[in-house]
GROMACS .gro file of C-alpha atoms in nm:
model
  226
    1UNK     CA    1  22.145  -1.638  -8.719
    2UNK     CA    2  22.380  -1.745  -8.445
    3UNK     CA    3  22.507  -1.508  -8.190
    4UNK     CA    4  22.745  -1.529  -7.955
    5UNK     CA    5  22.670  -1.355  -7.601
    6UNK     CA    6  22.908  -1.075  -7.425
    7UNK     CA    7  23.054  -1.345  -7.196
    8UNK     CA    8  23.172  -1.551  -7.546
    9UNK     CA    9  23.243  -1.251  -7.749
   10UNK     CA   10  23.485  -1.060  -7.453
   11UNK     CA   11  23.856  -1.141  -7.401
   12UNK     CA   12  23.878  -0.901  -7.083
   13UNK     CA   13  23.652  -0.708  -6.837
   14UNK     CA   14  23.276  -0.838  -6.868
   15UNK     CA   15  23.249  -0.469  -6.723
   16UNK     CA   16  23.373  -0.304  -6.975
   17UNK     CA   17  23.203  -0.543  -7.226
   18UNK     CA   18  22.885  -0.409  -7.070
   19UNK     CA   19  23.001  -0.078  -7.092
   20UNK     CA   20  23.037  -0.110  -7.451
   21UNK     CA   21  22.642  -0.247  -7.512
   22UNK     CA   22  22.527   0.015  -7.319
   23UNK     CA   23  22.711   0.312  -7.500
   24UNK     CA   24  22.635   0.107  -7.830
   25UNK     CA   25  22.229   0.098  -7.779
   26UNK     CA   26  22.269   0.458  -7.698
   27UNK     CA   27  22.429   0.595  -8.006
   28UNK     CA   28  22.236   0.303  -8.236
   29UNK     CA   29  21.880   0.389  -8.081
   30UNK     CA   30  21.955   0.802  -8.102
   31UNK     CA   31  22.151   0.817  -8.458
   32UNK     CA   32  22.075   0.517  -8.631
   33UNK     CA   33  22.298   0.149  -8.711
   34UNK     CA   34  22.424   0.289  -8.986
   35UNK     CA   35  22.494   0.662  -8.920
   36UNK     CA   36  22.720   0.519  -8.617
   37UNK     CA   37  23.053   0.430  -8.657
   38UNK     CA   38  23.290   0.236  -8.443
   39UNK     CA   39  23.515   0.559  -8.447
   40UNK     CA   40  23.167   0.744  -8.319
   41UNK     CA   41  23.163   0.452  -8.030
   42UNK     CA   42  23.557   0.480  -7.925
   43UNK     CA   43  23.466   0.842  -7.897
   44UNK     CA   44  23.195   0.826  -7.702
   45UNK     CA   45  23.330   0.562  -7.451
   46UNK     CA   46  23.692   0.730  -7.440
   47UNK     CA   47  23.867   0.414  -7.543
   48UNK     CA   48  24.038   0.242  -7.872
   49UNK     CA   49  23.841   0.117  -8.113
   50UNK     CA   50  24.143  -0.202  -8.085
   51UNK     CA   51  23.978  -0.214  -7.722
   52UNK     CA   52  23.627  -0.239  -7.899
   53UNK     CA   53  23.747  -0.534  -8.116
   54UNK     CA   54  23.888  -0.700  -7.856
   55UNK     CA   55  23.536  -0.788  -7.711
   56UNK     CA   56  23.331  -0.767  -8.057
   57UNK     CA   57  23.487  -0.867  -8.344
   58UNK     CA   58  23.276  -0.632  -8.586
   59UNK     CA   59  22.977  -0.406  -8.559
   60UNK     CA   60  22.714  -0.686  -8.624
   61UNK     CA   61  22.827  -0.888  -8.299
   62UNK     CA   62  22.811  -0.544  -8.158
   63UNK     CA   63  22.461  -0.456  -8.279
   64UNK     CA   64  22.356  -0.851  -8.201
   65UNK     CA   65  22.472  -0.773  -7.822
   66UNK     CA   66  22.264  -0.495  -7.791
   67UNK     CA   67  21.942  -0.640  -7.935
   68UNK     CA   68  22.014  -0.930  -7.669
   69UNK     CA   69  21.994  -0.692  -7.439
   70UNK     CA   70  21.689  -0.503  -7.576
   71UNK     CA   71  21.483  -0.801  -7.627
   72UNK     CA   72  21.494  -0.954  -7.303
   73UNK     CA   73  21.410  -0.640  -7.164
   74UNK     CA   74  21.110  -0.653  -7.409
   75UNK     CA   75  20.991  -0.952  -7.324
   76UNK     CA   76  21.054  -0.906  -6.938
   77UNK     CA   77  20.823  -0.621  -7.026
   78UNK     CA   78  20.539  -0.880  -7.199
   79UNK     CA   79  20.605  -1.089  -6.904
   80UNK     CA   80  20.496  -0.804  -6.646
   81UNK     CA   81  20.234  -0.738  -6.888
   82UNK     CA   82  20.032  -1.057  -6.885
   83UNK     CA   83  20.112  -1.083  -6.501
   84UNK     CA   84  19.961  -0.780  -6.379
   85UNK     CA   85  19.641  -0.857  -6.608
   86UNK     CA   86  19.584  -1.254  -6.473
   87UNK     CA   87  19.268  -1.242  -6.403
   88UNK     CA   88  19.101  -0.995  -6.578
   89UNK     CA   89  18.888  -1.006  -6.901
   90UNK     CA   90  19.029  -1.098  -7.219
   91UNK     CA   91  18.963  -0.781  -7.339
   92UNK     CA   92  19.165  -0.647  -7.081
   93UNK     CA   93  19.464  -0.934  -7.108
   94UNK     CA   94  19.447  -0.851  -7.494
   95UNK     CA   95  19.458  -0.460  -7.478
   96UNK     CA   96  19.711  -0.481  -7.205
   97UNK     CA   97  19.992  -0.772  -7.427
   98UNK     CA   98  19.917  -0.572  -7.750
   99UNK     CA   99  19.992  -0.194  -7.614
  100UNK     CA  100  20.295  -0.363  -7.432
  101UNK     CA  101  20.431  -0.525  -7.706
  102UNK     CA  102  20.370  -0.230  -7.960
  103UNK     CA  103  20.549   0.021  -7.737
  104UNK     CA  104  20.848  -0.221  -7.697
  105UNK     CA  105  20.882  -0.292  -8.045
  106UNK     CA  106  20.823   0.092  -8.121
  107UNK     CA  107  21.078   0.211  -7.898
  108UNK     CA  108  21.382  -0.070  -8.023
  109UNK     CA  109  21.256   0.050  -8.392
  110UNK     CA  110  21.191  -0.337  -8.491
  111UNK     CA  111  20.963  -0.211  -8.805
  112UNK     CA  112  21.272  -0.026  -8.923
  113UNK     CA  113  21.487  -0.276  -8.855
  114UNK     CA  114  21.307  -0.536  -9.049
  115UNK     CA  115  21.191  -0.308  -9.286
  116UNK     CA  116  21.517  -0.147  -9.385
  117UNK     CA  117  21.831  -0.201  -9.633
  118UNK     CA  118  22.074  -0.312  -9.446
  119UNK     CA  119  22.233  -0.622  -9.337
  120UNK     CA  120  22.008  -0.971  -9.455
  121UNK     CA  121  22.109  -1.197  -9.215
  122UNK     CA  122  22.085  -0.913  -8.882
  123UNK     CA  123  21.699  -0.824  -9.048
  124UNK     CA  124  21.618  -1.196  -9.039
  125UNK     CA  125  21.766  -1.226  -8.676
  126UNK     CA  126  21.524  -0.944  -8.547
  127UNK     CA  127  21.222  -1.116  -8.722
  128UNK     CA  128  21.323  -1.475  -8.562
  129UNK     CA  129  21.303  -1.298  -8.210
  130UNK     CA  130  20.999  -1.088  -8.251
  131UNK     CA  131  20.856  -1.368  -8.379
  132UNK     CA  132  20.983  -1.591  -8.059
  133UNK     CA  133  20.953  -1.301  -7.820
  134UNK     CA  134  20.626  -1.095  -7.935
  135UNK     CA  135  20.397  -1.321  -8.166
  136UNK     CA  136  20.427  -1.679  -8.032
  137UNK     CA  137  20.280  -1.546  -7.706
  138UNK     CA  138  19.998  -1.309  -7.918
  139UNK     CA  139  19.928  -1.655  -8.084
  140UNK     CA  140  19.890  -1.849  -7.780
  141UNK     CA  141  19.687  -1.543  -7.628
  142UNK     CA  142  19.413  -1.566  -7.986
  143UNK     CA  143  19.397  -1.941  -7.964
  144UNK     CA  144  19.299  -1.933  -7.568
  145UNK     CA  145  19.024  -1.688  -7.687
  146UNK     CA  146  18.932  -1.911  -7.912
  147UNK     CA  147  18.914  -2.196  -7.728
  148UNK     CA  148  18.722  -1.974  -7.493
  149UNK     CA  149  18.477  -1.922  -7.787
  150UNK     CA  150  18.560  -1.537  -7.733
  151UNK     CA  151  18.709  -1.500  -8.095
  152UNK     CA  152  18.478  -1.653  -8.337
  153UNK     CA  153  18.739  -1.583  -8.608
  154UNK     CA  154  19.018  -1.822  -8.678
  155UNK     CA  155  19.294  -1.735  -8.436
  156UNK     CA  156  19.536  -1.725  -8.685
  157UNK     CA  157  19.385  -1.457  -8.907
  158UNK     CA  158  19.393  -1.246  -8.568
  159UNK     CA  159  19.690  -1.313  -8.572
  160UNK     CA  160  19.807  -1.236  -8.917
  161UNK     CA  161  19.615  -0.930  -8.945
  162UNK     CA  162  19.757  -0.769  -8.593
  163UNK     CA  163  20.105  -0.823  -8.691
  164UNK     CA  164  20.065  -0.673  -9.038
  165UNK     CA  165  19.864  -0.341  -8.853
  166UNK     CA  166  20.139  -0.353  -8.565
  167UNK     CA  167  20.412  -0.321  -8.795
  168UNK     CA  168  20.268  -0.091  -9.043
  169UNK     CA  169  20.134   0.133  -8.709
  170UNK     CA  170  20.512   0.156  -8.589
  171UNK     CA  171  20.594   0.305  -8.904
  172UNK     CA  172  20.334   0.533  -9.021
  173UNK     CA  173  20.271   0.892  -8.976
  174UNK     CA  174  19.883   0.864  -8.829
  175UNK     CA  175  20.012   0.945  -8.437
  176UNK     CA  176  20.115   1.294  -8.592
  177UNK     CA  177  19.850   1.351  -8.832
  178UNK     CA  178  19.558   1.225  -8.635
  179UNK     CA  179  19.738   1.373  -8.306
  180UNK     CA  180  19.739   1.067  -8.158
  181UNK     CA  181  19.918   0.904  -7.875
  182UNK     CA  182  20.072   0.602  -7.996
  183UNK     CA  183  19.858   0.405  -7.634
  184UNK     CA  184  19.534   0.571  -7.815
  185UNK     CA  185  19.603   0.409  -8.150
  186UNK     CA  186  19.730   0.074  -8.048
  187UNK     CA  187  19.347   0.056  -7.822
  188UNK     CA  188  19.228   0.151  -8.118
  189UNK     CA  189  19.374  -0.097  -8.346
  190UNK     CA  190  19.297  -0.355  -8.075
  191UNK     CA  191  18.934  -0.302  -8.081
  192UNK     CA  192  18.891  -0.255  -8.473
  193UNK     CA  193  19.084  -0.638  -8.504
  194UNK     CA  194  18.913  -0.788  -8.210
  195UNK     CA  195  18.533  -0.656  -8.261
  196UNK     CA  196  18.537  -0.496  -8.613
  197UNK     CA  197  18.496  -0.153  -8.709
  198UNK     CA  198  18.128  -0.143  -8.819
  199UNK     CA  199  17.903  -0.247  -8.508
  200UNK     CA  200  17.599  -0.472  -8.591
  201UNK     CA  201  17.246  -0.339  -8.571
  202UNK     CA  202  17.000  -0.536  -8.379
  203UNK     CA  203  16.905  -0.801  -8.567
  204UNK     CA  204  16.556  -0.825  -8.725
  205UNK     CA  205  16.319  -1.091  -8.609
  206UNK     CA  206  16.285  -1.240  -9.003
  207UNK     CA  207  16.679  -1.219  -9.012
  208UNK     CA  208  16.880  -1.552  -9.039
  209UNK     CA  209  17.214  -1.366  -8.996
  210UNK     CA  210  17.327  -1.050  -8.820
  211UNK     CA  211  17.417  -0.736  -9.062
  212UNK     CA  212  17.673  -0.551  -8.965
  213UNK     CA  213  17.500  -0.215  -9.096
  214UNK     CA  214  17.532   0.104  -8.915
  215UNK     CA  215  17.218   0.249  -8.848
  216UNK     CA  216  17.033   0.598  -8.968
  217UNK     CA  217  16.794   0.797  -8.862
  218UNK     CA  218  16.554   0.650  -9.169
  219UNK     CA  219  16.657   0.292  -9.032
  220UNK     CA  220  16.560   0.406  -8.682
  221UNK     CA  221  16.213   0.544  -8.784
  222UNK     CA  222  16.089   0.236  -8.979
  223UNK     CA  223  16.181   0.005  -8.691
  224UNK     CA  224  15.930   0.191  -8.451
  225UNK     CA  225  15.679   0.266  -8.730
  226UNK     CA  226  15.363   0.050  -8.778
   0.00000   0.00000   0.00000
């Protein structure tokens, strides 16, 4: 999807160009895209809606404008992210990207967005740049663990399988059933796709291959027995 940025879209004032973003990402991030009107936007900026149109043509430039705005803020966000973790474990690097880019995503309601009825080509816009802005970098991030030989798995079924538990996390109820923070569950999804959910026992001598079992009491007796 092309877009055109507030400098092509405005005929006047960049200022009040901005103005109008800002008071859009308000009302579209409290109420919802659809549940705002344009009439809802004159009102709250105390201007024409023929002032509106005079810098965005319709409410999908509009909307375009302020995911522009949103995204780079999300990936500044990444950005800071990966920074303030150089250096530290992958683990750490990993945790750090992944609760970072699931808060961002959570808070511009990308899962919805994507997820949702409305406009076709503005739900395949949002995918193209969380793909560019969110999961080329997560790729990059599995295949340098890889490489590492940190990730025995094939980087891109990490990859695969985080997206799919990101997006259904953002839009699931578990934070308010399990009365969870949504930090709590993302370190949690990060360490069930990263180092599996069932740790493996220590391996037997006569074993070829490690089980991942979890171990009993029974289990625990017969290894110190006779």
């Amino acid at each position: 999807m092309e877009t055109q940025s507030v400098s092509e879209v405005s005929d006047g004032d960049r200022q009040h160009a901005d103005a109008i973003v800002r008071a859009a990402g308000r009302l579209f991030f409290a109420s919802g895209f659809a549940r705002t009107s344009m009439d809802d936007l004159a009102r709250e900026l105390g201007m024409s809606k023929k002032t509106i149109y005079r810098h965005f043509p319709d409410k999908r430039s509009l909307l375009t404008a302020v995911l522009d705005e949103q995204f780079a803020v999300v990936e500044a966000t990444l950005t800071a992210a990966a920074e303030d973790a150089e250096g530290q474990p992958f683990r750490v690097r990993a945790e750090r990207f992944l609760i970072a880019a699931g808060s961002e995503l959570g808070r511009i309601g990308a899962a919805q967005l994507t997820a949702g009825r409305g406009d076709v080509i503005l739900r395949q816009y949002v995918e193209q740049r969380v793909d560019a802005v969110v999961y080329r970098r997560l790729d990059e991030l599995y295949r340098e663990g890889h490489r590492q030989g940190l990730l025995p798995a094939p980087p891109e079924l990490l990859s695969e399988i985080t997206r799919g538990a990101l997006e259904r996390l953002l839009t699931s109820q578990l934070p308010r059933e399990l009365d969870w923070t949504a930090a709590d569950l993302l370190r949690a999804t990060v360490d069930t796709v990263l180092y599996g959910a069932i740790r493996s026992a220590r391996p037997r001598v006569d074993e070829e291959r490690p089980r991942a079992v979890i171990p009993t009491a029974r289990d625990e007796q017969e290894e110190v027995g006779p």
